[in-house]
Short mmCIF file of C-alpha atoms in Angstrom, two decimals:
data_model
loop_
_atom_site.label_atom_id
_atom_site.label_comp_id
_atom_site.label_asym_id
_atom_site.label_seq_id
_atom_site.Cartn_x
_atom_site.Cartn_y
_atom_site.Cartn_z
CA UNK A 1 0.00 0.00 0.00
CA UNK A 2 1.16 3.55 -0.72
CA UNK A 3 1.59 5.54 1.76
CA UNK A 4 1.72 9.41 0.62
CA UNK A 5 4.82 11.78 2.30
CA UNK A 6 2.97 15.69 2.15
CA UNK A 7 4.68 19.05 3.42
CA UNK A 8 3.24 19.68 6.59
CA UNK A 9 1.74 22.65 7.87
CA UNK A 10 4.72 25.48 8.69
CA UNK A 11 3.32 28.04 10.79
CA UNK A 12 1.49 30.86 10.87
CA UNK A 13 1.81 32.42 8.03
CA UNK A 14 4.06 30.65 6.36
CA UNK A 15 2.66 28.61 3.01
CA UNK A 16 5.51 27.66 1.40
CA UNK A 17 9.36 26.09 1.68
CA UNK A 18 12.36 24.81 -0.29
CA UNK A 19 13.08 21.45 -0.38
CA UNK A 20 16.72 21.44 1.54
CA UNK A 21 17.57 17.97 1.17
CA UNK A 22 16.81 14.11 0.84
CA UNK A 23 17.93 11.84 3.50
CA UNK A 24 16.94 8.97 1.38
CA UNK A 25 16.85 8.09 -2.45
CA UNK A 26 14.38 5.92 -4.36
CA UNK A 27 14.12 2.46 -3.41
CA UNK A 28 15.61 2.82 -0.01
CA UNK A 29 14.25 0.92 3.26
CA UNK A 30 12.79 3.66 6.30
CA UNK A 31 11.12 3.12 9.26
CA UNK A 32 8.65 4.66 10.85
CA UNK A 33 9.27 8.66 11.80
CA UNK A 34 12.61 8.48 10.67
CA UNK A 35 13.44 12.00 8.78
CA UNK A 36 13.42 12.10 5.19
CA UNK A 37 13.18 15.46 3.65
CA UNK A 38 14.57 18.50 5.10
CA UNK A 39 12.43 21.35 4.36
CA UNK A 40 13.69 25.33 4.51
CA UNK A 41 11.47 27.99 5.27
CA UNK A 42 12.46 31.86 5.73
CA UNK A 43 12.03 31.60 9.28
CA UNK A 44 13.21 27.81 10.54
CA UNK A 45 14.14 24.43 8.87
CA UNK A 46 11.87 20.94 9.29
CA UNK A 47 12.74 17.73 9.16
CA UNK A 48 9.50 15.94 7.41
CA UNK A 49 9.71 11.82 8.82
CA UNK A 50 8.37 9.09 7.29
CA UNK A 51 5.02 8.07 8.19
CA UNK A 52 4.96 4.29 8.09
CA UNK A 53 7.84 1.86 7.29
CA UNK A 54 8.76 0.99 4.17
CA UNK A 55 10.41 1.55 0.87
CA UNK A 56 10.56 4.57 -0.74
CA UNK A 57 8.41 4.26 -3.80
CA UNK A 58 8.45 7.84 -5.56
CA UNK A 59 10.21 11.25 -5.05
CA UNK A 60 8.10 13.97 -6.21
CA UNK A 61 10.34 17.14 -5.98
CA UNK A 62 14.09 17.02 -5.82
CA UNK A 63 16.69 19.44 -3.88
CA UNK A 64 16.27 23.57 -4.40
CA UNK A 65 12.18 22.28 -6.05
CA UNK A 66 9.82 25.04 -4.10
CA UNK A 67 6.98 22.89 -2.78
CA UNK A 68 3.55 24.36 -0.75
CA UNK A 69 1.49 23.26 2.29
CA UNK A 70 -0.21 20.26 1.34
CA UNK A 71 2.27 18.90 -1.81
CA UNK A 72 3.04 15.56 -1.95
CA UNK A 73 6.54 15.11 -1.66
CA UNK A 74 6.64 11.12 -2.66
CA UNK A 75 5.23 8.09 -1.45
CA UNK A 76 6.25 4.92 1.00
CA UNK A 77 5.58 1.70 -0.13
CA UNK A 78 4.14 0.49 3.54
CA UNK A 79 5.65 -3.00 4.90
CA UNK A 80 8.06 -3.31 1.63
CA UNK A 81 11.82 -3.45 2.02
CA UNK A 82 14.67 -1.42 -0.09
CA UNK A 83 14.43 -2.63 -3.51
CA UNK A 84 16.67 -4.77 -4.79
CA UNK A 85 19.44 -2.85 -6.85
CA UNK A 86 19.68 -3.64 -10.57
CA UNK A 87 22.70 -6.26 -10.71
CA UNK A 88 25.58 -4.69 -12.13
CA UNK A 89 27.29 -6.43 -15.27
CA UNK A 90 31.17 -7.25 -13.92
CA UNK A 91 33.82 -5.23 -15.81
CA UNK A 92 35.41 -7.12 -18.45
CA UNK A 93 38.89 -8.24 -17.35
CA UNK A 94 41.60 -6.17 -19.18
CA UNK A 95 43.25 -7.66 -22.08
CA UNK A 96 46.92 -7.88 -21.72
CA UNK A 97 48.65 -6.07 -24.89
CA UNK A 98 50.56 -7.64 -27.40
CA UNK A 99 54.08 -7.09 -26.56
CA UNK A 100 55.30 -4.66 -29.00
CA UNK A 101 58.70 -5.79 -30.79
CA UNK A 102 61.28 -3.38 -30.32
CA UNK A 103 62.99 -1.04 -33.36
CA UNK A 104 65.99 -2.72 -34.16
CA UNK A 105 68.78 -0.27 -33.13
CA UNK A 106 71.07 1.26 -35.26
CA UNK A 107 74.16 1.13 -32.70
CA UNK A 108 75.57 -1.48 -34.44
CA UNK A 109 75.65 -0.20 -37.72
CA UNK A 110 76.50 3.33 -37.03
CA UNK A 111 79.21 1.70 -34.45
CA UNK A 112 80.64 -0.17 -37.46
CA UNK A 113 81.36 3.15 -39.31
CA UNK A 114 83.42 4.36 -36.53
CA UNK A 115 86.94 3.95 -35.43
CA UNK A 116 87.06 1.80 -32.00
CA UNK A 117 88.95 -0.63 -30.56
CA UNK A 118 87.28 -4.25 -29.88
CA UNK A 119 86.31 -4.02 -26.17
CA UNK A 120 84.65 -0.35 -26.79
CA UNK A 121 82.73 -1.73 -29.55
CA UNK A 122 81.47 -4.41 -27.69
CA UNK A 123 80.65 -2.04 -24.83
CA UNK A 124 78.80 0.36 -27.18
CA UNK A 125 76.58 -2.20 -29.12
CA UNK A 126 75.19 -3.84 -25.29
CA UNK A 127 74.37 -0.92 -24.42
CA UNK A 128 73.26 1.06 -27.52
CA UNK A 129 75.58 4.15 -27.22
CA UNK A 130 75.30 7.24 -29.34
CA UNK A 131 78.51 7.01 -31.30
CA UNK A 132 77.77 10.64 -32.47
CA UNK A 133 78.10 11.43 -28.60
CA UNK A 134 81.37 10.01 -28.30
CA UNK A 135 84.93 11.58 -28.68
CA UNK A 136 87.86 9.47 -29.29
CA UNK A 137 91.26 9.56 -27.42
CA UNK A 138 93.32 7.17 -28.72
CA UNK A 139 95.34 6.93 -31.77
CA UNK A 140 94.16 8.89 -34.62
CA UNK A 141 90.95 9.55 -33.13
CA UNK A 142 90.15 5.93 -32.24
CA UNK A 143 87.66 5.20 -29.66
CA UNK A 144 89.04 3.53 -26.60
CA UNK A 145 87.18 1.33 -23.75
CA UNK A 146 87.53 4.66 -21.31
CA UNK A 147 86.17 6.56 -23.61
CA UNK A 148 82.80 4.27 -23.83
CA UNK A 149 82.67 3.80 -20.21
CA UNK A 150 82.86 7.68 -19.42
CA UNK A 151 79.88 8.07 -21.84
CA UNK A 152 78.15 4.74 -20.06
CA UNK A 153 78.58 6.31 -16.99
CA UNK A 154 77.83 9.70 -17.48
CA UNK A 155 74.45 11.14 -16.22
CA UNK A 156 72.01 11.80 -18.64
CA UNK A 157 70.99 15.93 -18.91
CA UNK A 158 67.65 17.19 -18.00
CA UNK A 159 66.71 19.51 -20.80
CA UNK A 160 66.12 22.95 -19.88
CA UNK A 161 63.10 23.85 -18.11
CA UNK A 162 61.66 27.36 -18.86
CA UNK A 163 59.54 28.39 -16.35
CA UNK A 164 56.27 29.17 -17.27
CA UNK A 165 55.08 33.22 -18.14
CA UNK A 166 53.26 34.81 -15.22
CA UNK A 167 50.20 35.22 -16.46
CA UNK A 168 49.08 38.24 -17.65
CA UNK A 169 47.05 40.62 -15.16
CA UNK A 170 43.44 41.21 -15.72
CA UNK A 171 42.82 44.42 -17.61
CA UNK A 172 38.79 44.50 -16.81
CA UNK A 173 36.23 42.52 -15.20
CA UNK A 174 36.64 39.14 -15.36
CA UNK A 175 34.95 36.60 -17.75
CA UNK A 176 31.80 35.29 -15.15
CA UNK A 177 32.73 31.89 -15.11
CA UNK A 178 35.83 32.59 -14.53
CA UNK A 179 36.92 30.52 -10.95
CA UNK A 180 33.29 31.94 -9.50
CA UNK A 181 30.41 29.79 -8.26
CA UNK A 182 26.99 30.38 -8.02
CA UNK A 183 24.30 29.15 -5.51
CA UNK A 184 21.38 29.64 -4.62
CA UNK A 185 20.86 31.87 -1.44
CA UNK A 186 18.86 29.57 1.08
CA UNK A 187 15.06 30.67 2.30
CA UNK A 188 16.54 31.32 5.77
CA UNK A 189 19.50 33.38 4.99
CA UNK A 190 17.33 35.48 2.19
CA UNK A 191 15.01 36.15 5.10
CA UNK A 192 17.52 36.93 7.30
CA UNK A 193 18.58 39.59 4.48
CA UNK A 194 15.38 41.33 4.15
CA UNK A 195 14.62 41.59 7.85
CA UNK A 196 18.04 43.24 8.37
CA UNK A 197 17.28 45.96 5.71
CA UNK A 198 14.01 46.37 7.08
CA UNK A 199 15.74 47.06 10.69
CA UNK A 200 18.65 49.58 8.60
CA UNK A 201 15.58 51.66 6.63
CA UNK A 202 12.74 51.76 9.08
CA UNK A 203 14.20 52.49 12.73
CA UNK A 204 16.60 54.84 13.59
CA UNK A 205 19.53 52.80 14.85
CA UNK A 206 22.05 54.26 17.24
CA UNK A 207 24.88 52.58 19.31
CA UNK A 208 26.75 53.23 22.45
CA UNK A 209 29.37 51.53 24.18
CA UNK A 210 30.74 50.46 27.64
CA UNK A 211 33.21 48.10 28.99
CA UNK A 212 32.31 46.02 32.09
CA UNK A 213 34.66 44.18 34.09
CA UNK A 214 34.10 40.72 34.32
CA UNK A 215 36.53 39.76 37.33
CA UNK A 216 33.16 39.66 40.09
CA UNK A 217 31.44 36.84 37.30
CA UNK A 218 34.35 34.85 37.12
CA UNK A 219 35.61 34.38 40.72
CA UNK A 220 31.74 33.33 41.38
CA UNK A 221 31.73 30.73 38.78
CA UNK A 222 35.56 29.83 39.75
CA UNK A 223 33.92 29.68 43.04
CA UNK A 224 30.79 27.54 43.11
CA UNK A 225 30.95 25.85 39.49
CA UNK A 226 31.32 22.56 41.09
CA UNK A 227 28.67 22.80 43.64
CA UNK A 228 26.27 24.10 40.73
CA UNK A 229 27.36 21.57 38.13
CA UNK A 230 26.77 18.88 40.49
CA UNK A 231 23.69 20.29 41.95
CA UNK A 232 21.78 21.53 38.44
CA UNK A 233 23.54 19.00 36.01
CA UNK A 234 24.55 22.38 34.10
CA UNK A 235 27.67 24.57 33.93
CA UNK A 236 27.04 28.11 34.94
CA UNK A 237 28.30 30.22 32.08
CA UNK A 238 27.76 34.00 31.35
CA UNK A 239 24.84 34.26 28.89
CA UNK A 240 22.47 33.64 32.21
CA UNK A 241 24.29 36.53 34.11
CA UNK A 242 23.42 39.10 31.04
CA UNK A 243 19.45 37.71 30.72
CA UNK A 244 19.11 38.74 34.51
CA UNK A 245 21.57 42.00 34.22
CA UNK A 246 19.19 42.71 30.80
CA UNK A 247 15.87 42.11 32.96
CA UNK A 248 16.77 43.92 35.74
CA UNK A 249 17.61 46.93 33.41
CA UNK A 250 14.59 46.58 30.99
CA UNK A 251 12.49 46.95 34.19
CA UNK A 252 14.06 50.13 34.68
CA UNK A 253 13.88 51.55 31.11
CA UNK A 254 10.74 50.06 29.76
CA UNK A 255 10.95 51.99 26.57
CA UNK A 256 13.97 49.82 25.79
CA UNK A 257 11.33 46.78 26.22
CA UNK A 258 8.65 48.13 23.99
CA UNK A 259 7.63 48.30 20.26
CA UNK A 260 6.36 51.02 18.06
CA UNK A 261 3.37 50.42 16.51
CA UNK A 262 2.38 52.68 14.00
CA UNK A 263 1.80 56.11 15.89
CA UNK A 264 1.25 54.14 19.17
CA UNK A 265 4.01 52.91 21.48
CA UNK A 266 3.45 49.21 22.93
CA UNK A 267 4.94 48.96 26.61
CA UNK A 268 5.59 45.09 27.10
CA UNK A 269 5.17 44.13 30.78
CA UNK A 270 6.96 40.86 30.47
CA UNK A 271 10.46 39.56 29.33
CA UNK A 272 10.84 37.25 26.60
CA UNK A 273 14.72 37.78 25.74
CA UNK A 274 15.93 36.39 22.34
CA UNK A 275 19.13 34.76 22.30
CA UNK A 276 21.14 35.00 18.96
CA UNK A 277 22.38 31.45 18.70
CA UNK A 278 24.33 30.04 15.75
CA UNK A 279 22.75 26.96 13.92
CA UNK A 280 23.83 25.05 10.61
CA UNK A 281 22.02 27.67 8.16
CA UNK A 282 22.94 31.00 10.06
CA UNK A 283 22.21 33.37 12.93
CA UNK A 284 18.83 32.42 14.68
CA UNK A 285 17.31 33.87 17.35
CA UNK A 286 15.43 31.42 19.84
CA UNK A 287 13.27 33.08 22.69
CA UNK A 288 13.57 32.33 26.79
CA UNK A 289 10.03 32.91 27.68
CA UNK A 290 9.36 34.86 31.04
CA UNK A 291 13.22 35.61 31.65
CA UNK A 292 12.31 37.00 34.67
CA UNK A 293 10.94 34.03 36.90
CA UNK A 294 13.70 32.03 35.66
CA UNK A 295 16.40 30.76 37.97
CA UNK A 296 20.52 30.84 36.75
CA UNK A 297 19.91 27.09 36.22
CA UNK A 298 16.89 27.17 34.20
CA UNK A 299 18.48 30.22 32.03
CA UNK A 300 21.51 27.86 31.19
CA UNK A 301 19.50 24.76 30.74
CA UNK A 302 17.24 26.48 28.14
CA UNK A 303 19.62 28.51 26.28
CA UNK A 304 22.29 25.23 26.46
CA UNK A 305 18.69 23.48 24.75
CA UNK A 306 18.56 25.98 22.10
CA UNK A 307 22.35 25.99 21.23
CA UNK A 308 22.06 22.62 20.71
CA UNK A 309 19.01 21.91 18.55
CA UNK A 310 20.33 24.94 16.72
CA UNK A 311 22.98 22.95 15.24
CA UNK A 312 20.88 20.09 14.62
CA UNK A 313 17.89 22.24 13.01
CA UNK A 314 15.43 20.84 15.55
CA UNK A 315 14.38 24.42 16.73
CA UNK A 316 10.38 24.88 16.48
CA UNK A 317 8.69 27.89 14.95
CA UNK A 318 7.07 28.94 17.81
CA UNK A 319 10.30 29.13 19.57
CA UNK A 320 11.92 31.58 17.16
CA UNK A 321 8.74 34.19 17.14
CA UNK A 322 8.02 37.05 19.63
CA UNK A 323 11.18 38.28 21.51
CA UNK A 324 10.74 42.15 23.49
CA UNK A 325 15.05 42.15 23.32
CA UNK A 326 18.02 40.52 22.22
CA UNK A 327 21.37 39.62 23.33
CA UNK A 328 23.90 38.35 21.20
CA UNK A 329 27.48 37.50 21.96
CA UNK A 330 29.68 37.96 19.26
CA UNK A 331 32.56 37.01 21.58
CA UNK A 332 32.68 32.93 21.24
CA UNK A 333 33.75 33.90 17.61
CA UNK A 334 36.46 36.54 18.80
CA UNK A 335 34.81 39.41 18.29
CA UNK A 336 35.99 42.42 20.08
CA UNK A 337 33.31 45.19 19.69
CA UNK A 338 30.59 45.12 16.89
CA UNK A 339 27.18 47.42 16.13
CA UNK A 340 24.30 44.58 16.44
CA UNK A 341 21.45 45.40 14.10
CA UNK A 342 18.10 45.82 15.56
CA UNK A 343 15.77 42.64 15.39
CA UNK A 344 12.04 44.33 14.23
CA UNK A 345 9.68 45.20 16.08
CA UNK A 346 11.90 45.45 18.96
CA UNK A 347 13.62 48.44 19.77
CA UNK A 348 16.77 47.45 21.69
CA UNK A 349 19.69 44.92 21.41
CA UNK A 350 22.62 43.77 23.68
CA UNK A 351 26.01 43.11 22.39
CA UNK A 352 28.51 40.91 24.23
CA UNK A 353 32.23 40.64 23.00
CA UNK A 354 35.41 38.75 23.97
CA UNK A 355 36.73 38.96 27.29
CA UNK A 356 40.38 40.41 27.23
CA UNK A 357 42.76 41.47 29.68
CA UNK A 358 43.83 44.75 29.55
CA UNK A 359 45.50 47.34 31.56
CA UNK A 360 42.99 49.59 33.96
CA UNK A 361 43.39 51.91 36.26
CA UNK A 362 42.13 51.10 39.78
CA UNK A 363 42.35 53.58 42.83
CA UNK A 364 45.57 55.48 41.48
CA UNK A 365 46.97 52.20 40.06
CA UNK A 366 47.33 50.59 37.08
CA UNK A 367 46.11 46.81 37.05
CA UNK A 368 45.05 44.20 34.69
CA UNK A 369 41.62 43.06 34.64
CA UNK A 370 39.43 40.49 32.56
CA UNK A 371 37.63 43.79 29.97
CA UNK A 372 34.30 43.36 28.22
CA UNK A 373 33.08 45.49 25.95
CA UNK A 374 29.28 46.42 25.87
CA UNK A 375 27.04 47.20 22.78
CA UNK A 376 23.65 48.66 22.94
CA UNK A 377 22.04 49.39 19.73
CA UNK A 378 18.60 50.84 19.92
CA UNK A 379 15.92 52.51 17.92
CA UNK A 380 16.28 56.53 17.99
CA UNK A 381 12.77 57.05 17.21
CA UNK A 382 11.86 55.78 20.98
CA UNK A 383 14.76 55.72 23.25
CA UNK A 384 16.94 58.78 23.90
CA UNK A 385 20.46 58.62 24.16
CA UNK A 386 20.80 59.41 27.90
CA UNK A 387 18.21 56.28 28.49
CA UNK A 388 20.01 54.02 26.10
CA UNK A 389 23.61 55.07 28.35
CA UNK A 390 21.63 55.01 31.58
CA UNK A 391 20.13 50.96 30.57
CA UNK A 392 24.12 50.15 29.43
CA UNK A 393 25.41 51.18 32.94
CA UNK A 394 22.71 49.45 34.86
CA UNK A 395 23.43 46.09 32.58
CA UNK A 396 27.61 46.63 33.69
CA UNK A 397 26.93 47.60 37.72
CA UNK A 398 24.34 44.13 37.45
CA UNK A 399 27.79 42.32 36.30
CA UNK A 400 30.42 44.05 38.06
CA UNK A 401 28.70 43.75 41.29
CA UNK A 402 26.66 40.42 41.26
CA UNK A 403 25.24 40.48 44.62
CA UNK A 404 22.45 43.64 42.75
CA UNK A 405 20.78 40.84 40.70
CA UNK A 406 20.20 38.75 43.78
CA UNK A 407 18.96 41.90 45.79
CA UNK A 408 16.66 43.54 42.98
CA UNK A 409 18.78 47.02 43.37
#
């Protein structure tokens, strides 16, 4: 019985996809809900699984084919196993060639032409010597046995190698095909494109800068990672320290939390803080849900969650939609200081960087200290520049002095 694979419903909004890739070809054994087809959206990537066990039977649509809600990708033979492969014909053996004879020299004749005593001859003819090669020392120009041996032993000349003519410089644009390659650009990254326009021509982006030190963070985690390791089954890292620094700010400059809609301004009385996480297809930006009743633990666990089915593609729809702010750290790739782009509707995001000693000064002296620098980009049009400074500060006091996120202050 046929069994028919169909694209599944995507999400709101969201009709059509690009088949990414096929797991299995034609003919092949599956089993039940193992993934077949990977599907690519503009927004999030979907592994479509097999609905009974079987043998593929057809494949409707092939790699880069655009496909809609509903399409039938191919079918399952239900119950049947892979299909037997055609047998393949065995390569004929190779034929040995016929030995070729060899040209019969002409040592021996030109040799006879030429003046040489016995034992040279002899040595000339076994071993087919160019008698125009050789010069003759003995008596009246005769060639002697030295004289064949210096030429048998004599190390044959590599001709002259020229090396090759740089090759010319290009006087104007090159021919297109040329050592270039062309692909297509994938449904996520072409979204990804369009949304960051949007964010360059509708808001009024602005960014400011601060460096935090990063010494208080790291002697806590020094100091308790064991305890909390063994205790939550999760490393404490930094990203959960910046969700509750962010919240604790964002509750103090709400505008920073809000959206504008139209001529209205929507004040968002909850915290639903995107983290910019790196899958297989590009930058995506999963969402911890109520940030703010979270404990350390449960920020880790859930961002750790999302870093992982990033890379895997296993993120949900749902899970990538909504978002009040964003923090992004730019840092696990090296990145010193950067301008994050706005992600629309929201009107603030956080940058995080790479932590780097450097020389401060500290009461009169000059020390070195773990440096982080801060990046707040934020939409003009709503925030003012002393608010956007004022959040930045409140985000490095929440890091440089721990103890504020457990007290509130």
């Amino acid at each position: 019985m046929a069994v028919e694979l169909k694209v599944p419903p995507l999400g709101e909004s969201i009709t059509e996809a690009v088949v990414g890739k096929w797991n299995k070809k034609k003919g092949d054994a599956v089993s039940a809900d193992e993934p077949l087809v990977v599907l690519e959206t503009d927004k999030v990537t979907i592994d479509v699984p097999a609905p009974a066990a079987g043998a593929i039977a057809t494949i409707a649509f092939n790699e880069g084919d655009k496909v809609r809600v509903g399409d039938v990708l191919g079918t399952i033979e239900a119950g049947a196993g892979a299909t037997a492969t055609a047998p393949q014909t065995p390569a004929p053996a190779p034929v040995a060639a016929a030995p070729v004879a060899a040209a019969p020299s002409t040592a021996s004749s030109a040799a006879a032409d030429v003046r040489m005593t016995p034992t040279a001859r002899k040595i000339v003819e076994e071993n087919k010597l160019d008698v125009a090669q050789l010069k003759g020392s003995g008596t009246g120009g005769r060639i002697t046995k030295e004289d064949a041996l210096g030429q048998l032993n004599r190390p044959a000349e590599a001709p002259a190698q020229r090396a090759p003519a740089p090759a010319p410089a290009p006087s104007g644009p090159r021919p297109r095909a040329d050592r270039e390659e062309r692909v297509k650009m994938t449904p996520l990254r072409r979204r990804v494109a369009e949304r960051l326009v949007q964010a360059q021509s509708t808001a009024a982006i602005l960014t400011t800068f601060n460096e935090v030190d990063m010494g208080a963070v790291m002697d806590l985690r020094k100091q308790h990672q064991e305890k909390f390791l063994a205790r939550h089954g999760v490393k404490l890292g930094f990203m959960s320290f910046f969700i509750r620094a962010a919240v604790e700010a964002l509750k103090a400059f709400p505008q920073v939390n809000a959206e504008i809609d139209g001529d209205d301004v929507v004040f968002k009385h909850y915290y639903d803080i995107g983290v910019a996480v790196s899958g297989s297809r590009g930058l995506v930006v999963p969402v911890v849900r109520d940030a703010d009743t979270l404990s350390m633990a449960e920020l880790e666990k859930k961002v750790g969650d999302y870093g992982t089915r990033a890379r895997s593609d296993k993120l949900t729809l749902a899970e990538l939609q909504g978002g009040t702010f964003t923090i992004t750290n730019g840092g696990i790739f090296g990145s010193m200081l950067s301008t994050p782009i706005i992600n629309p509707p929201q009107t603030g995001i956080l940058g995080m960087h790479n932590i780097v000693e450097r020389p401060v000064a500290r009461n009169g002296q000059v020390v070195i200290r773990p440096i982080m620098y801060l990046a707040l980009s934020y939409d003009h049009r709503l925030i003012d520049g002393r608010e956007a400074v004022q959040f930045l500060v409140r985000v490095k006091d929440c890091i440089e002095d721990p103890t504020r996120l457990l007290l509130e202050i």
